[in-house]
Coordinates of C-alpha atoms in Angstrom, one line a residue:
Chain A
M159 CA 69.8 168.7 167.0
S160 CA 72.5 168.0 169.4
P161 CA 72.3 169.3 173.0
T162 CA 74.6 171.7 174.5
Y163 CA 76.7 170.5 177.2
S164 CA 78.4 172.1 180.3
E165 CA 82.0 172.6 180.3
E166 CA 82.3 170.1 183.5
S167 CA 79.7 167.7 182.1
R168 CA 81.5 167.6 178.4
E169 CA 84.7 166.6 180.8
L170 CA 83.2 163.8 182.6
A171 CA 82.3 162.5 179.4
F172 CA 85.5 162.8 177.8
Q173 CA 87.1 161.2 181.1
E174 CA 84.8 158.6 181.1
A175 CA 85.1 157.8 177.3
I176 CA 89.1 157.6 177.7
D177 CA 88.6 155.3 180.9
S178 CA 86.6 152.4 178.6
D179 CA 89.7 153.1 176.1
R180 CA 87.6 154.7 173.5
T181 CA 89.8 156.3 171.3
V182 CA 90.0 160.2 170.2
E183 CA 89.5 161.3 166.9
P184 CA 90.2 164.8 165.5
R185 CA 86.9 166.2 165.2
D186 CA 85.6 165.0 169.0
W187 CA 84.9 167.7 171.8
M188 CA 88.4 167.2 174.1
P189 CA 89.3 169.6 177.1
E190 CA 92.2 172.5 175.4
R191 CA 94.3 171.3 177.9
Y192 CA 94.3 167.7 176.3
R193 CA 94.5 169.3 172.8
S194 CA 97.2 171.7 173.6
T195 CA 99.1 169.0 175.6
M196 CA 98.9 166.6 172.6
I197 CA 100.2 169.5 170.1
R198 CA 103.3 170.0 172.0
Q199 CA 103.8 166.4 172.6
I200 CA 103.5 165.2 168.8
A201 CA 105.5 168.5 167.6
Q202 CA 108.0 167.8 169.8
H203 CA 108.0 163.9 168.4
A204 CA 107.9 165.2 165.1
H205 CA 110.8 167.9 165.4
S206 CA 113.0 165.0 167.1
E207 CA 112.7 163.4 163.8
I208 CA 113.6 166.3 161.6
I209 CA 116.3 167.2 164.0
G210 CA 117.3 163.5 164.3
M211 CA 118.1 163.8 160.9
Q212 CA 121.4 165.8 161.0
P213 CA 123.8 163.9 163.2
E214 CA 123.5 160.8 161.1
G215 CA 123.2 162.7 157.8
N216 CA 126.6 163.8 158.6
W217 CA 128.1 160.4 158.2
I218 CA 126.1 159.6 154.6
T219 CA 129.1 160.5 152.7
R220 CA 131.6 159.0 154.7
A221 CA 130.0 156.0 155.2
P222 CA 132.6 153.3 154.9
S223 CA 130.9 151.0 151.7
L224 CA 128.1 151.7 149.4
R225 CA 125.8 148.8 151.4
R226 CA 126.7 151.1 154.3
K227 CA 125.7 154.5 152.5
A228 CA 122.3 153.1 151.0
I229 CA 121.4 151.7 154.5
L230 CA 121.9 155.2 156.2
L231 CA 120.3 156.7 153.5
A232 CA 117.0 155.0 153.6
K233 CA 117.0 155.0 157.5
V234 CA 118.0 158.9 157.3
Q235 CA 115.3 158.9 154.7
D236 CA 112.8 157.5 157.1
E237 CA 113.4 159.9 160.0
A238 CA 111.8 162.4 157.5
G239 CA 109.1 160.4 156.7
H240 CA 108.4 160.0 160.5
G241 CA 108.7 163.3 160.8
L242 CA 106.0 164.0 158.4
Y243 CA 103.9 161.5 159.6
L244 CA 103.6 163.5 162.8
Y245 CA 103.3 167.0 161.5
A246 CA 100.4 165.4 159.7
A247 CA 98.8 164.0 162.9
A248 CA 99.6 167.5 165.0
E249 CA 97.7 169.3 162.3
T250 CA 94.5 166.9 162.8
L251 CA 94.4 168.9 166.3
G252 CA 94.2 172.3 164.2
V253 CA 97.8 173.7 163.7
E254 CA 99.6 174.0 161.0
R255 CA 103.1 172.7 160.0
R256 CA 104.8 175.6 159.4
E257 CA 103.8 177.3 162.9
L258 CA 105.3 174.2 164.4
T259 CA 108.3 174.4 162.4
D260 CA 108.4 178.4 163.3
L261 CA 108.0 177.4 166.8
L262 CA 111.1 174.8 166.4
I263 CA 113.4 177.5 164.5
A264 CA 112.4 180.1 167.3
G265 CA 113.5 177.9 170.3
R266 CA 110.2 177.9 171.4
Q267 CA 109.2 174.3 171.2
K268 CA 111.8 171.9 171.8
Y269 CA 113.3 168.3 170.6
S270 CA 114.6 165.2 171.9
S271 CA 117.5 166.4 174.1
I272 CA 119.9 163.2 172.5
F273 CA 120.2 165.0 169.0
N274 CA 122.2 167.9 170.5
Y275 CA 125.3 165.5 171.2
P276 CA 127.8 165.4 168.1
T277 CA 129.0 161.9 165.5
L278 CA 132.0 162.1 166.2
T279 CA 133.1 158.7 164.7
W280 CA 131.7 156.2 162.1
A281 CA 130.7 153.9 165.3
D282 CA 128.2 156.4 166.2
V283 CA 126.1 155.6 163.6
G284 CA 125.9 152.2 164.7
A285 CA 125.4 153.3 168.7
I286 CA 122.9 156.0 167.6
G287 CA 120.7 152.6 166.0
W288 CA 121.0 150.3 168.7
L289 CA 120.6 152.7 171.6
V290 CA 119.0 155.5 170.6
D291 CA 116.4 154.1 168.3
G292 CA 116.3 151.2 170.5
A293 CA 115.3 153.7 173.3
A294 CA 112.9 155.3 171.2
I295 CA 111.2 152.0 169.8
T296 CA 111.0 151.7 173.5
N297 CA 109.0 154.6 174.4
Q298 CA 107.1 154.3 171.0
L299 CA 105.9 151.0 171.3
A300 CA 104.1 152.0 174.3
L301 CA 102.4 155.4 172.9
T302 CA 101.0 153.0 170.1
K303 CA 98.1 152.8 172.5
T304 CA 98.0 156.2 173.4
S305 CA 94.7 157.6 173.8
Y306 CA 94.5 160.0 170.4
G307 CA 94.1 157.9 167.3
P308 CA 96.0 160.0 165.1
Y309 CA 99.2 159.6 166.9
A310 CA 98.6 155.9 168.0
R311 CA 98.3 155.3 163.8
A312 CA 101.5 157.1 163.1
M313 CA 103.2 155.3 166.2
V314 CA 101.7 152.0 164.8
R315 CA 103.8 152.5 161.5
I316 CA 106.6 154.4 162.6
C317 CA 107.5 151.3 165.2
R318 CA 107.0 149.1 162.2
E319 CA 109.7 150.6 160.4
E320 CA 112.3 151.4 163.0
S321 CA 113.0 148.1 164.1
F322 CA 115.2 148.1 160.8
H323 CA 116.9 150.7 162.2
Q324 CA 117.9 149.6 165.5
R325 CA 119.1 146.3 163.7
Q326 CA 121.7 147.9 161.5
G327 CA 123.0 149.7 164.2
F328 CA 123.6 146.4 166.1
E329 CA 124.9 144.8 163.3
L330 CA 127.0 147.5 162.7
L331 CA 128.6 147.5 166.0
A332 CA 128.8 143.7 166.2
E333 CA 131.0 144.3 163.1
L334 CA 133.5 146.6 164.4
S335 CA 133.5 144.8 167.9
R336 CA 135.0 142.1 166.0
G337 CA 137.0 144.1 163.7
T338 CA 140.8 145.6 164.6
K339 CA 141.4 146.4 168.3
A340 CA 141.1 149.6 167.0
Q341 CA 137.7 149.3 165.5
H342 CA 136.7 147.6 168.8
E343 CA 137.8 150.5 170.4
M344 CA 135.9 152.8 168.4
A345 CA 132.9 150.9 169.0
Q346 CA 133.5 150.5 172.8
D347 CA 134.0 154.8 173.0
A348 CA 130.8 155.1 171.1
V349 CA 128.6 153.2 173.7
N350 CA 130.5 155.0 176.2
R351 CA 129.0 158.5 175.0
W352 CA 125.8 157.1 173.7
W353 CA 124.8 155.0 177.0
W354 CA 123.6 157.6 179.7
P355 CA 121.9 160.3 177.4
S356 CA 120.2 157.3 176.4
L357 CA 118.9 156.5 179.7
M358 CA 117.8 160.4 179.7
M359 CA 115.9 160.4 176.6
F360 CA 113.0 158.6 178.7
G361 CA 112.7 162.1 180.5
P362 CA 112.9 163.1 184.4
P363 CA 112.2 160.4 186.9
D364 CA 108.5 160.0 188.1
T365 CA 108.8 161.7 191.0
E366 CA 110.1 164.7 189.2
S367 CA 108.0 164.7 186.5
P368 CA 104.9 166.9 187.0
N369 CA 102.6 166.3 184.2
T370 CA 102.8 162.5 184.3
A371 CA 99.6 161.9 186.1
Q372 CA 97.4 164.2 183.8
S373 CA 99.0 162.5 181.1
M374 CA 98.4 159.2 182.3
A375 CA 94.9 159.7 183.3
W376 CA 94.0 160.9 179.6
K377 CA 96.2 158.1 178.2
I378 CA 98.5 160.5 176.3
K379 CA 101.3 158.3 178.5
R380 CA 101.0 154.7 179.0
V381 CA 103.8 154.0 180.8
S382 CA 105.4 155.9 182.9
N383 CA 109.4 157.4 182.3
D384 CA 111.0 155.0 185.1
D385 CA 109.3 152.2 184.2
L386 CA 110.2 152.5 180.5
R387 CA 114.0 153.5 181.0
Q388 CA 113.8 149.9 182.8
R389 CA 112.6 148.5 180.6
F390 CA 115.2 149.3 178.0
V391 CA 118.0 148.3 180.5
D392 CA 116.7 145.5 180.9
M393 CA 116.7 144.6 177.0
T394 CA 119.6 146.1 176.5
V395 CA 122.1 144.6 179.1
P396 CA 122.2 140.9 177.3
Q397 CA 122.6 142.8 173.6
A398 CA 125.6 144.5 174.8
Q399 CA 127.0 141.1 176.4
A400 CA 126.6 139.8 172.4
L401 CA 127.9 142.5 171.3
R402 CA 130.9 142.1 173.7
L403 CA 130.6 145.3 174.4
E404 CA 130.6 147.2 178.2
L405 CA 127.8 149.4 179.6
P406 CA 130.0 152.3 181.3
D407 CA 128.3 151.6 184.7
P408 CA 130.0 150.0 187.7
D409 CA 126.5 149.7 189.2
L410 CA 124.9 147.9 186.5
R411 CA 123.9 144.2 188.2
W412 CA 121.0 141.8 188.0
N413 CA 119.0 142.3 190.9
E414 CA 117.1 139.0 191.7
A415 CA 114.6 140.3 194.3
R416 CA 113.6 142.7 191.6
G417 CA 113.7 140.8 188.6
H418 CA 115.5 143.5 186.9
F419 CA 118.8 145.3 186.7
D420 CA 119.7 147.6 188.8
F421 CA 121.7 150.9 187.4
G422 CA 123.6 153.5 188.5
P423 CA 122.3 157.5 189.2
I424 CA 121.8 159.3 185.7
D425 CA 123.5 162.7 185.7
W426 CA 120.1 165.2 185.3
E427 CA 122.3 167.9 185.6
E428 CA 123.3 166.8 182.5
F429 CA 120.3 166.2 180.9
R430 CA 118.9 170.0 182.2
Q431 CA 122.3 171.8 180.6
V432 CA 121.0 170.3 177.6
V433 CA 117.4 170.7 177.6
G434 CA 118.0 174.2 178.6
G435 CA 120.0 174.9 175.7
H436 CA 123.7 174.2 176.5
G437 CA 124.8 170.9 174.8
P438 CA 127.2 170.4 172.3
C439 CA 125.3 171.5 169.4
N440 CA 122.1 172.8 170.4
Q441 CA 123.1 175.7 168.2
Q442 CA 124.3 174.1 165.4
R443 CA 121.0 171.9 164.8
I444 CA 119.1 175.0 164.9
S445 CA 121.3 176.7 163.1
V446 CA 121.4 173.9 159.9
R447 CA 117.2 173.6 160.3
R448 CA 116.9 177.4 159.9
A449 CA 119.3 177.2 156.7
A450 CA 117.1 174.5 154.8
D451 CA 114.0 176.5 156.0
E452 CA 115.3 180.0 154.9
E453 CA 117.0 178.0 151.3
G454 CA 114.2 176.3 150.7
A455 CA 111.6 179.2 150.6
W456 CA 111.8 180.0 147.0
V457 CA 111.4 176.3 145.8
R458 CA 107.8 176.4 148.1
E459 CA 107.0 179.8 146.6
A460 CA 108.0 178.7 143.0
A461 CA 106.0 175.9 143.1
R462 CA 102.8 177.8 144.3
A463 CA 103.3 180.6 141.5
W464 CA 103.5 177.7 138.7
E465 CA 100.4 175.9 140.6
G466 CA 98.3 179.5 140.5
R467 CA 99.6 179.8 136.9
Q468 CA 98.1 176.2 135.9
Q469 CA 94.7 177.5 137.4
S470 CA 94.2 180.7 135.4
R471 CA 95.1 178.8 132.6
T472 CA 92.7 176.0 133.4
S473 CA 90.0 178.7 134.1
A474 CA 90.6 181.0 131.2
A475 CA 90.1 178.0 128.7
Chain B
M277 CA 108.6 184.6 155.9
G278 CA 105.0 184.1 156.7
R279 CA 103.3 185.3 160.0
P280 CA 105.1 185.1 163.3
P281 CA 104.5 182.2 165.7
A282 CA 101.4 181.3 167.2
E283 CA 100.9 180.2 170.2
P284 CA 100.7 176.4 169.9
D285 CA 97.9 175.8 172.0
V286 CA 95.8 177.9 169.7
G287 CA 94.0 176.2 167.0
C288 CA 94.6 178.0 163.5
L289 CA 92.9 177.0 159.8
S290 CA 93.7 179.7 158.3
E291 CA 95.5 180.2 155.1
S292 CA 99.7 180.3 155.7
D293 CA 102.5 180.2 152.7
D294 CA 102.5 176.3 153.5
W295 CA 101.6 174.8 150.6
P296 CA 97.7 173.3 151.2
L297 CA 97.1 170.0 152.9
W298 CA 96.1 166.6 150.9
E299 CA 94.4 163.1 152.5
V300 CA 96.5 160.4 151.2
F301 CA 94.4 157.1 150.1
L302 CA 96.3 153.9 149.6
R303 CA 95.4 150.4 148.1
G304 CA 97.2 148.1 149.5
R305 CA 97.2 145.2 146.7
R306 CA 94.7 144.8 143.8
G307 CA 91.2 143.4 145.1
L308 CA 91.4 146.0 147.9
A309 CA 89.8 149.3 148.4
H310 CA 92.1 152.7 148.7
Q311 CA 92.7 153.5 152.7
H312 CA 92.8 156.6 153.9
V313 CA 96.7 156.4 155.5
G314 CA 97.3 160.3 156.4
S315 CA 98.6 163.3 155.0
L316 CA 101.0 165.8 153.4
H317 CA 101.6 169.8 152.2
A318 CA 102.4 169.5 148.2
P319 CA 101.4 172.6 145.5
D320 CA 99.2 170.6 143.5
P321 CA 98.0 167.4 142.6
E322 CA 100.9 166.0 140.6
L323 CA 103.2 166.8 143.2
A324 CA 101.0 165.8 146.0
L325 CA 101.3 162.6 144.4
Q326 CA 105.2 162.3 143.8
N327 CA 105.1 163.1 147.9
A328 CA 102.6 160.4 148.8
R329 CA 104.9 158.3 146.7
D330 CA 107.7 159.0 148.7
L331 CA 106.4 159.0 152.0
Y332 CA 103.4 156.2 152.2
T333 CA 105.2 153.9 149.8
R334 CA 108.8 153.2 151.0
R335 CA 108.0 149.9 151.4
G336 CA 106.0 149.0 148.5
E337 CA 102.7 149.5 150.8
G338 CA 100.4 150.6 148.0
V339 CA 99.7 149.9 144.3
S340 CA 97.4 152.8 143.7
I341 CA 97.1 156.2 145.6
W342 CA 94.6 158.9 145.4
V343 CA 95.2 162.3 147.0
V344 CA 92.3 164.5 147.6
R345 CA 92.7 168.1 149.1
S346 CA 91.8 167.9 153.1
T347 CA 89.3 170.9 152.5
E348 CA 87.3 169.0 149.7
V349 CA 86.4 166.1 152.6
H350 CA 82.9 166.7 154.2
A351 CA 82.4 164.4 157.5
S352 CA 79.7 164.0 160.3
D353 CA 79.5 165.9 163.5
P354 CA 80.6 163.3 166.2
D355 CA 77.9 164.8 168.3
D356 CA 75.7 163.6 165.8
Q357 CA 77.0 160.2 166.1
G358 CA 74.2 158.9 168.3
P359 CA 70.7 160.3 166.1
L360 CA 72.9 159.3 163.0
F361 CA 74.0 155.7 163.6
D362 CA 71.0 154.9 166.4
P363 CA 68.6 153.9 164.5
P364 CA 69.2 150.4 163.0
A365 CA 70.3 149.5 166.9
D366 CA 66.7 148.1 167.3
K367 CA 66.5 146.3 164.1
A368 CA 68.0 143.0 165.0
Y369 CA 65.9 141.1 162.3
R370 CA 68.7 142.9 159.8
H371 CA 71.2 140.3 161.2
P372 CA 70.9 136.6 160.1
T373 CA 71.1 135.5 164.1
F374 CA 68.0 136.8 164.6
Y375 CA 66.4 134.0 163.0
K376 CA 66.0 130.3 164.3
V377 CA 66.5 127.7 161.7
P378 CA 67.5 123.9 162.4
E379 CA 70.8 123.7 163.3
D380 CA 71.6 120.9 161.4
L381 CA 71.5 122.7 158.1
Q382 CA 73.6 124.5 155.8
L383 CA 71.9 127.9 156.1

């Protein structure tokens, strides 16, 4: 016998619950815009994990040792797992994974633009682990306190697993950096190429991020793009020193007054180009994903047919 | 290949050509109860267990797995939370702290 509430009073009650840090759970009433924002964000995050398997997956067959190959395999398998945790979280909001995959392949949902850059050398595997996963962890740690329960729980699990990803990347680069001159140069070249795109992973500056205010009010987002970016820079500079590698930014220096590192301007035009589909690998990433989906269709179909036959046998017996 | 993609903000619970959804429960170690950890798609119980092993126990998180078809889970309505769970609120005498006993006794 639950009373019926007007839309406004429900929204007010929803906001009050959020303000008092109550987690939103799947069967709770929620504003449609909260639901659609959450679906879009979780789906984009899931797609990023799945597409993110490609740049590193390219190097599995060429890993320089059995140890490195085993590590890389485990890492790429984790990315698949993280994608699946996230699709599962999205499905609690009333969409199906199938729909989300279709939207990705049709180019109607996005994934992190960082995965549209190519992995040119083995050192890129290290730079991705150290910088890209480092940036992802910074973002994801903040998301462990996001207001939607299933998303927050997936984040906790993912963060726990990703710390190995970052550490293996750091270790890989440290080895190269202290290796031969050519190895050191290869490591430096990878860092030169991945540094700026990693900073772009946090998204546009707060002044140009129109959805931030609503997402902050709903506690979907707990820390702003610029604050997360600063956190990442502050954390990474001493790590680069330990690696004896340079970060490619002449303006990077400690600012005593702010208590943070200052850094140079980000090329947002490049970001817009890559997000808009004109990065080096956009076409390739989607066509590989589409091929995997199409080539796997018969397996999904066969398994369903087998299950159907088992069912009819059981009911016949 | 299935239906044309729907708008992402339109909730959809209809059947597609994807495998059905299963809820996964793990026993972390002997002596603990199974706990819900997430869900996955699989065509049948056997593959649901295999997939759950691959997806949720890559680091030895479990010693036993349950999988249950998501459609078989019946849940209480969050809007009924009050009528359903409030009745014990005024029954403080169900808690040991309700009773005054000498502090120096182990009781």
